[in-house]
Amino acid sequence: MTRPAPASKPRISASEIAGAIVRAIESGELHPGERLVEADLCLRFGTGRQAVREALQQLKAAGVVEIVPNRGAHILAISAEQAILTLEVTELLFGLAARSAARRIVAGADASSLERAVAELEACRDAGDAASYMHARRHLFGALAHIAANPELTRSLDQARVHVMRGQFGFAMMRGEHAGELAQVGKLVLSGHAAEAEVAARAYVERIRHRLETP
Amino acid sequence: MTRPAPASKPRISASEIAGAIVRAIESGELHPGERLVEADLCLRFGTGRQAVREALQQLKAAGVVEIVPNRGAHILAISAEQAILTLEVTELLFGLAARSAARRIVAGADASSLERAVAELEACRDAGDAASYMHARRHLFGALAHIAANPELTRSLDQARVHVMRGQFGFAMMRGEHAGELAQVGKLVLSGHAAEAEVAARAYVERIRHRLETP
DNA sequence: TGTCAACAGATTGTCGACAATCCCGGCGAC
DNA sequence: GTCGCCGGGATTGTCGACAATCTGTTGACA
C-alpha cells in the first residue's frame, strides 16, 4: 500500500455533517424553527459549502429540515399530531425489526452487538440520565437493524427514528421504565421468540404514542 | 406581483433529475450496474454538475445507486433475496396506507384522486400494457399516500416503492390480475372498510413476494 | 402618522477551473 | 510467459467567485 492509512485525510463527509446536525437537534443545541445558514455550518465543521449543501439535502430528504429556494434551510417543527403519525410507521418498522432479528438469531446470526445494547440499557434503567438512555436506545435500534439484515428496513427505520427523536418530544421518551421495556424487547429477540418480540416492540412504541395522544 | 409567472425559470431541480433517472431505470433505459457519469447527466438534462451531484446524493439515500469515492455512481443491482426483504417492508407500509386512507375517507377526506386511480386500473386490467399499468399503479400509491396524510408514511413508501420498481423485477408485477387486485384494494378503501383494505393491500404485496420466493 | 418604494446587507444558487484520484493501456525485467 | 511499474486519459472532489434573490431598514410623500 502506498498510502499508510486513511486517517491522513480526516475530512468530514456530508453524511457525517448530517449526523452531527441531527445529534445537535436531539441534544437541544439546535431547536426547531432555527435557520441553518450554510456559512455558519462551514465554520462549525471546517468544510466547504458543497459538503454542507449535500448534508442539508440529505436532511431534507429525511424530513428534518425544510429548504425554501433562495432562503435556505430551517429545522422543521413537529406537531404532536405529526409525531403520532410518525410513530404509527415506527411501530410497524420496529416490530418487523424485532421479528426479523429474532429469526436471524435462531438461524445463527451474531448476537454480540445486541447483548451489549441490552446490558447498556439495563445499566441505565435504574440510574440513567437522558443522554445515556438515548445512547443506549440508539445502540439497540442499530443492533436490531444490523441483525435483521434488511437494508430497506434499516434505511426506513433510520429515517423514522431520526424524525421522532427531535428535541420537542425527546423528554417524553426518557423514562426509566422505557429502558426496562426496551431491554425486555432485546431479551425476547435474543431468546429467539420472534412473535413475542414483535408484540413487545410494537407495544413499546404504542405506549409512547398513547402518551402523546392523551397528555 | 412583479414576476408574471415562475414558468420564466424552467430550470430542472435536483429532485426532478433524480425522478427522471428512476423512471429511466423503471423503463429499462438504464440497467443495474451501469455507471452514471456526471458529465453525461449534465448534457442529458442540460444543467450544471452541482444539481446532478445533489440528485445522485438523493438516489444514494434512497438506495438506488451506490457512490464510491473518486469513482462515481453506479446503479445498484437488487437480488431476489433483497427484493423479498424490501417487499416485507412494503407490505407493512402499503397496508398502513390503505387502512389510514380508508379511515380518512370515512372522516370525509377528498377521494377523487383515488377514484380516478381505480378507474385507470380497471381500464388497463383487461387490455393494458406494462407502461400503463405502471402508470396506474403509481397513481394508486400516490392517491393512497395523499389521502392517508401521513408524511412519514409517504416518504417511506415512496422510497420503498422506488427501490423495488427497478428493472429486473418489474416484469413480475405487470400482470393483468394484479391490476384487478389493486383496483379491489382501492375500492375497499373507497368504501371505508379499513381493516379489510389493509388485509387486501398486504395480501397483494405478499402474493408478489411469494412469486419471487418460489419461481 | 401611516404607507410605499428604493437601498443596503446578507444569503443562496450557479458556474468555471484546478487538484486529486482512479482505471487502463503499454513497457521492461525476471 | 508472467509479473510489476508507470504514464495517459478520464472522472470525481473541492475551492473560489459572481449573479440572483430575499429580508430588514431608511426615507420620502400623502
mmCIF file with all atom_site columns, N, CA and C (backbone and C1' of nucleotides) in Angstrom, chain B residues 9 11-12 46-51 69-71, chain C residues 13-24:
data_model
loop_
_atom_site.group_PDB
_atom_site.id
_atom_site.type_symbol
_atom_site.label_atom_id
_atom_site.label_alt_id
_atom_site.label_comp_id
_atom_site.label_asym_id
_atom_site.label_entity_id
_atom_site.label_seq_id
_atom_site.pdbx_PDB_ins_code
_atom_site.Cartn_x
_atom_site.Cartn_y
_atom_site.Cartn_z
_atom_site.occupancy
_atom_site.B_iso_or_equiv
_atom_site.pdbx_formal_charge
_atom_site.auth_seq_id
_atom_site.auth_comp_id
_atom_site.auth_asym_id
_atom_site.auth_atom_id
_atom_site.pdbx_PDB_model_num
ATOM 1   N N     . LYS B 1 9  ? -38.595 30.480 -15.412 1.00 0.00 ? 9  LYS B N     1
ATOM 2   C CA    . LYS B 1 9  ? -37.346 29.851 -14.977 1.00 0.00 ? 9  LYS B CA    1
ATOM 3   C C     . LYS B 1 9  ? -37.521 28.336 -14.966 1.00 0.00 ? 9  LYS B C     1
ATOM 4   N N     . ARG B 1 11 ? -35.807 25.879 -14.973 1.00 0.00 ? 11 ARG B N     1
ATOM 5   C CA    . ARG B 1 11 ? -34.598 25.110 -14.663 1.00 0.00 ? 11 ARG B CA    1
ATOM 6   C C     . ARG B 1 11 ? -34.960 23.827 -13.924 1.00 0.00 ? 11 ARG B C     1
ATOM 7   N N     . ILE B 1 12 ? -34.264 22.771 -14.259 1.00 0.00 ? 12 ILE B N     1
ATOM 8   C CA    . ILE B 1 12 ? -34.568 21.474 -13.686 1.00 0.00 ? 12 ILE B CA    1
ATOM 9   C C     . ILE B 1 12 ? -33.891 21.352 -12.334 1.00 0.00 ? 12 ILE B C     1
ATOM 10  N N     . GLY B 1 46 ? -29.240 19.079 -19.314 1.00 0.00 ? 46 GLY B N     1
ATOM 11  C CA    . GLY B 1 46 ? -28.970 20.484 -19.576 1.00 0.00 ? 46 GLY B CA    1
ATOM 12  C C     . GLY B 1 46 ? -28.818 21.311 -18.325 1.00 0.00 ? 46 GLY B C     1
ATOM 13  N N     . THR B 1 47 ? -28.148 20.786 -17.343 1.00 0.00 ? 47 THR B N     1
ATOM 14  C CA    . THR B 1 47 ? -27.974 21.501 -16.093 1.00 0.00 ? 47 THR B CA    1
ATOM 15  C C     . THR B 1 47 ? -26.520 21.403 -15.659 1.00 0.00 ? 47 THR B C     1
ATOM 16  N N     . GLY B 1 48 ? -26.203 22.077 -14.585 1.00 0.00 ? 48 GLY B N     1
ATOM 17  C CA    . GLY B 1 48 ? -24.843 22.075 -14.101 1.00 0.00 ? 48 GLY B CA    1
ATOM 18  C C     . GLY B 1 48 ? -24.516 20.817 -13.316 1.00 0.00 ? 48 GLY B C     1
ATOM 19  N N     . ARG B 1 49 ? -23.250 20.691 -12.977 1.00 0.00 ? 49 ARG B N     1
ATOM 20  C CA    . ARG B 1 49 ? -22.836 19.473 -12.293 1.00 0.00 ? 49 ARG B CA    1
ATOM 21  C C     . ARG B 1 49 ? -23.337 19.438 -10.853 1.00 0.00 ? 49 ARG B C     1
ATOM 22  N N     . GLN B 1 50 ? -23.509 20.580 -10.250 1.00 0.00 ? 50 GLN B N     1
ATOM 23  C CA    . GLN B 1 50 ? -23.948 20.607 -8.865  1.00 0.00 ? 50 GLN B CA    1
ATOM 24  C C     . GLN B 1 50 ? -25.326 19.974 -8.693  1.00 0.00 ? 50 GLN B C     1
ATOM 25  N N     . ALA B 1 51 ? -26.235 20.331 -9.565  1.00 0.00 ? 51 ALA B N     1
ATOM 26  C CA    . ALA B 1 51 ? -27.576 19.748 -9.479  1.00 0.00 ? 51 ALA B CA    1
ATOM 27  C C     . ALA B 1 51 ? -27.521 18.244 -9.681  1.00 0.00 ? 51 ALA B C     1
ATOM 28  N N     . PRO B 1 69 ? -16.135 6.648  -3.505  1.00 0.00 ? 69 PRO B N     1
ATOM 29  C CA    . PRO B 1 69 ? -15.330 7.863  -3.623  1.00 0.00 ? 69 PRO B CA    1
ATOM 30  C C     . PRO B 1 69 ? -14.381 7.818  -4.815  1.00 0.00 ? 69 PRO B C     1
ATOM 31  N N     . ASN B 1 70 ? -14.336 8.894  -5.506  1.00 0.00 ? 70 ASN B N     1
ATOM 32  C CA    . ASN B 1 70 ? -13.454 9.071  -6.663  1.00 0.00 ? 70 ASN B CA    1
ATOM 33  C C     . ASN B 1 70 ? -13.786 8.150  -7.829  1.00 0.00 ? 70 ASN B C     1
ATOM 34  N N     . ARG B 1 71 ? -14.860 7.392  -7.717  1.00 0.00 ? 71 ARG B N     1
ATOM 35  C CA    . ARG B 1 71 ? -15.202 6.501  -8.816  1.00 0.00 ? 71 ARG B CA    1
ATOM 36  C C     . ARG B 1 71 ? -16.634 6.682  -9.292  1.00 0.00 ? 71 ARG B C     1
ATOM 37  P P     . DG  C 2 13 ? -30.447 27.718 -2.377  1.00 0.00 ? 13 DG  C P     1
ATOM 38  O "O5'" . DG  C 2 13 ? -29.917 28.080 -3.837  1.00 0.00 ? 13 DG  C "O5'" 1
ATOM 39  C "C5'" . DG  C 2 13 ? -30.764 28.845 -4.684  1.00 0.00 ? 13 DG  C "C5'" 1
ATOM 40  C "C4'" . DG  C 2 13 ? -30.104 29.079 -6.032  1.00 0.00 ? 13 DG  C "C4'" 1
ATOM 41  C "C3'" . DG  C 2 13 ? -29.601 27.810 -6.724  1.00 0.00 ? 13 DG  C "C3'" 1
ATOM 42  O "O3'" . DG  C 2 13 ? -29.963 27.851 -8.102  1.00 0.00 ? 13 DG  C "O3'" 1
ATOM 43  C "C1'" . DG  C 2 13 ? -27.824 29.360 -6.489  1.00 0.00 ? 13 DG  C "C1'" 1
ATOM 44  P P     . DT  C 2 14 ? -29.680 26.553 -9.013  1.00 0.00 ? 14 DT  C P     1
ATOM 45  O "O5'" . DT  C 2 14 ? -28.357 26.974 -9.793  1.00 0.00 ? 14 DT  C "O5'" 1
ATOM 46  C "C5'" . DT  C 2 14 ? -28.301 28.232 -10.452 1.00 0.00 ? 14 DT  C "C5'" 1
ATOM 47  C "C4'" . DT  C 2 14 ? -26.909 28.514 -10.962 1.00 0.00 ? 14 DT  C "C4'" 1
ATOM 48  C "C3'" . DT  C 2 14 ? -26.205 27.323 -11.628 1.00 0.00 ? 14 DT  C "C3'" 1
ATOM 49  O "O3'" . DT  C 2 14 ? -26.035 27.607 -13.010 1.00 0.00 ? 14 DT  C "O3'" 1
ATOM 50  C "C1'" . DT  C 2 14 ? -24.737 28.531 -10.168 1.00 0.00 ? 14 DT  C "C1'" 1
ATOM 51  P P     . DC  C 2 15 ? -25.489 26.479 -14.006 1.00 0.00 ? 15 DC  C P     1
ATOM 52  O "O5'" . DC  C 2 15 ? -24.031 27.031 -14.333 1.00 0.00 ? 15 DC  C "O5'" 1
ATOM 53  C "C5'" . DC  C 2 15 ? -23.856 28.426 -14.560 1.00 0.00 ? 15 DC  C "C5'" 1
ATOM 54  C "C4'" . DC  C 2 15 ? -22.384 28.790 -14.462 1.00 0.00 ? 15 DC  C "C4'" 1
ATOM 55  C "C3'" . DC  C 2 15 ? -21.450 27.814 -15.162 1.00 0.00 ? 15 DC  C "C3'" 1
ATOM 56  O "O3'" . DC  C 2 15 ? -20.773 28.463 -16.230 1.00 0.00 ? 15 DC  C "O3'" 1
ATOM 57  C "C1'" . DC  C 2 15 ? -20.675 28.343 -12.957 1.00 0.00 ? 15 DC  C "C1'" 1
ATOM 58  P P     . DG  C 2 16 ? -20.034 27.578 -17.311 1.00 0.00 ? 16 DG  C P     1
ATOM 59  O "O5'" . DG  C 2 16 ? -18.513 27.709 -16.853 1.00 0.00 ? 16 DG  C "O5'" 1
ATOM 60  C "C5'" . DG  C 2 16 ? -17.936 29.008 -16.678 1.00 0.00 ? 16 DG  C "C5'" 1
ATOM 61  C "C4'" . DG  C 2 16 ? -16.641 28.906 -15.903 1.00 0.00 ? 16 DG  C "C4'" 1
ATOM 62  C "C3'" . DG  C 2 16 ? -15.624 27.920 -16.481 1.00 0.00 ? 16 DG  C "C3'" 1
ATOM 63  O "O3'" . DG  C 2 16 ? -14.416 28.594 -16.816 1.00 0.00 ? 16 DG  C "O3'" 1
ATOM 64  C "C1'" . DG  C 2 16 ? -15.906 27.587 -14.127 1.00 0.00 ? 16 DG  C "C1'" 1
ATOM 65  P P     . DA  C 2 17 ? -13.252 27.783 -17.555 1.00 0.00 ? 17 DA  C P     1
ATOM 66  O "O5'" . DA  C 2 17 ? -12.288 27.433 -16.339 1.00 0.00 ? 17 DA  C "O5'" 1
ATOM 67  C "C5'" . DA  C 2 17 ? -11.930 28.459 -15.430 1.00 0.00 ? 17 DA  C "C5'" 1
ATOM 68  C "C4'" . DA  C 2 17 ? -11.084 27.902 -14.289 1.00 0.00 ? 17 DA  C "C4'" 1
ATOM 69  C "C3'" . DA  C 2 17 ? -9.990  26.926 -14.723 1.00 0.00 ? 17 DA  C "C3'" 1
ATOM 70  O "O3'" . DA  C 2 17 ? -8.752  27.283 -14.125 1.00 0.00 ? 17 DA  C "O3'" 1
ATOM 71  C "C1'" . DA  C 2 17 ? -11.350 25.938 -13.044 1.00 0.00 ? 17 DA  C "C1'" 1
ATOM 72  P P     . DC  C 2 18 ? -7.398  26.587 -14.643 1.00 0.00 ? 18 DC  C P     1
ATOM 73  O "O5'" . DC  C 2 18 ? -6.958  25.709 -13.385 1.00 0.00 ? 18 DC  C "O5'" 1
ATOM 74  C "C5'" . DC  C 2 18 ? -6.911  26.321 -12.087 1.00 0.00 ? 18 DC  C "C5'" 1
ATOM 75  C "C4'" . DC  C 2 18 ? -6.869  25.251 -11.020 1.00 0.00 ? 18 DC  C "C4'" 1
ATOM 76  C "C3'" . DC  C 2 18 ? -5.812  24.160 -11.249 1.00 0.00 ? 18 DC  C "C3'" 1
ATOM 77  O "O3'" . DC  C 2 18 ? -5.010  24.021 -10.081 1.00 0.00 ? 18 DC  C "O3'" 1
ATOM 78  C "C1'" . DC  C 2 18 ? -7.910  23.184 -10.767 1.00 0.00 ? 18 DC  C "C1'" 1
ATOM 79  P P     . DA  C 2 19 ? -3.643  23.171 -10.186 1.00 0.00 ? 19 DA  C P     1
ATOM 80  O "O5'" . DA  C 2 19 ? -3.868  22.041 -9.087  1.00 0.00 ? 19 DA  C "O5'" 1
ATOM 81  C "C5'" . DA  C 2 19 ? -4.296  22.408 -7.776  1.00 0.00 ? 19 DA  C "C5'" 1
ATOM 82  C "C4'" . DA  C 2 19 ? -4.911  21.210 -7.058  1.00 0.00 ? 19 DA  C "C4'" 1
ATOM 83  C "C3'" . DA  C 2 19 ? -4.014  19.972 -7.005  1.00 0.00 ? 19 DA  C "C3'" 1
ATOM 84  O "O3'" . DA  C 2 19 ? -4.043  19.420 -5.699  1.00 0.00 ? 19 DA  C "O3'" 1
ATOM 85  C "C1'" . DA  C 2 19 ? -6.079  19.411 -7.988  1.00 0.00 ? 19 DA  C "C1'" 1
ATOM 86  P P     . DA  C 2 20 ? -3.099  18.177 -5.346  1.00 0.00 ? 20 DA  C P     1
ATOM 87  O "O5'" . DA  C 2 20 ? -4.128  16.963 -5.318  1.00 0.00 ? 20 DA  C "O5'" 1
ATOM 88  C "C5'" . DA  C 2 20 ? -5.338  17.096 -4.583  1.00 0.00 ? 20 DA  C "C5'" 1
ATOM 89  C "C4'" . DA  C 2 20 ? -6.146  15.801 -4.646  1.00 0.00 ? 20 DA  C "C4'" 1
ATOM 90  C "C3'" . DA  C 2 20 ? -5.294  14.526 -4.598  1.00 0.00 ? 20 DA  C "C3'" 1
ATOM 91  O "O3'" . DA  C 2 20 ? -5.908  13.591 -3.726  1.00 0.00 ? 20 DA  C "O3'" 1
ATOM 92  C "C1'" . DA  C 2 20 ? -6.601  14.551 -6.578  1.00 0.00 ? 20 DA  C "C1'" 1
ATOM 93  P P     . DT  C 2 21 ? -5.177  12.187 -3.404  1.00 0.00 ? 21 DT  C P     1
ATOM 94  O "O5'" . DT  C 2 21 ? -5.979  11.157 -4.283  1.00 0.00 ? 21 DT  C "O5'" 1
ATOM 95  C "C5'" . DT  C 2 21 ? -7.407  11.171 -4.272  1.00 0.00 ? 21 DT  C "C5'" 1
ATOM 96  C "C4'" . DT  C 2 21 ? -7.943  10.337 -5.411  1.00 0.00 ? 21 DT  C "C4'" 1
ATOM 97  C "C3'" . DT  C 2 21 ? -7.239  8.987  -5.592  1.00 0.00 ? 21 DT  C "C3'" 1
ATOM 98  O "O3'" . DT  C 2 21 ? -8.130  7.943  -5.222  1.00 0.00 ? 21 DT  C "O3'" 1
ATOM 99  C "C1'" . DT  C 2 21 ? -7.673  10.072 -7.678  1.00 0.00 ? 21 DT  C "C1'" 1
ATOM 100 P P     . DC  C 2 22 ? -7.627  6.414  -5.206  1.00 0.00 ? 22 DC  C P     1
ATOM 101 O "O5'" . DC  C 2 22 ? -8.196  5.856  -6.595  1.00 0.00 ? 22 DC  C "O5'" 1
ATOM 102 C "C5'" . DC  C 2 22 ? -9.566  6.103  -6.932  1.00 0.00 ? 22 DC  C "C5'" 1
ATOM 103 C "C4'" . DC  C 2 22 ? -9.823  5.738  -8.383  1.00 0.00 ? 22 DC  C "C4'" 1
ATOM 104 C "C3'" . DC  C 2 22 ? -9.263  4.366  -8.787  1.00 0.00 ? 22 DC  C "C3'" 1
ATOM 105 O "O3'" . DC  C 2 22 ? -10.278 3.577  -9.402  1.00 0.00 ? 22 DC  C "O3'" 1
ATOM 106 C "C1'" . DC  C 2 22 ? -8.577  6.041  -10.320 1.00 0.00 ? 22 DC  C "C1'" 1
ATOM 107 P P     . DC  C 2 23 ? -10.004 1.999  -9.624  1.00 0.00 ? 23 DC  C P     1
ATOM 108 O "O5'" . DC  C 2 23 ? -9.955  1.896  -11.218 1.00 0.00 ? 23 DC  C "O5'" 1
ATOM 109 C "C5'" . DC  C 2 23 ? -11.160 2.125  -11.957 1.00 0.00 ? 23 DC  C "C5'" 1
ATOM 110 C "C4'" . DC  C 2 23 ? -10.844 2.291  -13.438 1.00 0.00 ? 23 DC  C "C4'" 1
ATOM 111 C "C3'" . DC  C 2 23 ? -10.301 1.027  -14.125 1.00 0.00 ? 23 DC  C "C3'" 1
ATOM 112 O "O3'" . DC  C 2 23 ? -10.957 0.870  -15.369 1.00 0.00 ? 23 DC  C "O3'" 1
ATOM 113 C "C1'" . DC  C 2 23 ? -8.807  2.821  -14.460 1.00 0.00 ? 23 DC  C "C1'" 1
ATOM 114 P P     . DC  C 2 24 ? -10.786 -0.534 -16.146 1.00 0.00 ? 24 DC  C P     1
ATOM 115 O "O5'" . DC  C 2 24 ? -9.675  -0.199 -17.255 1.00 0.00 ? 24 DC  C "O5'" 1
ATOM 116 C "C5'" . DC  C 2 24 ? -9.871  0.923  -18.116 1.00 0.00 ? 24 DC  C "C5'" 1
ATOM 117 C "C4'" . DC  C 2 24 ? -8.671  1.101  -19.015 1.00 0.00 ? 24 DC  C "C4'" 1
ATOM 118 C "C3'" . DC  C 2 24 ? -8.073  -0.205 -19.535 1.00 0.00 ? 24 DC  C "C3'" 1
ATOM 119 O "O3'" . DC  C 2 24 ? -7.762  -0.080 -20.919 1.00 0.00 ? 24 DC  C "O3'" 1
ATOM 120 C "C1'" . DC  C 2 24 ? -6.398  1.052  -18.452 1.00 0.00 ? 24 DC  C "C1'" 1
#
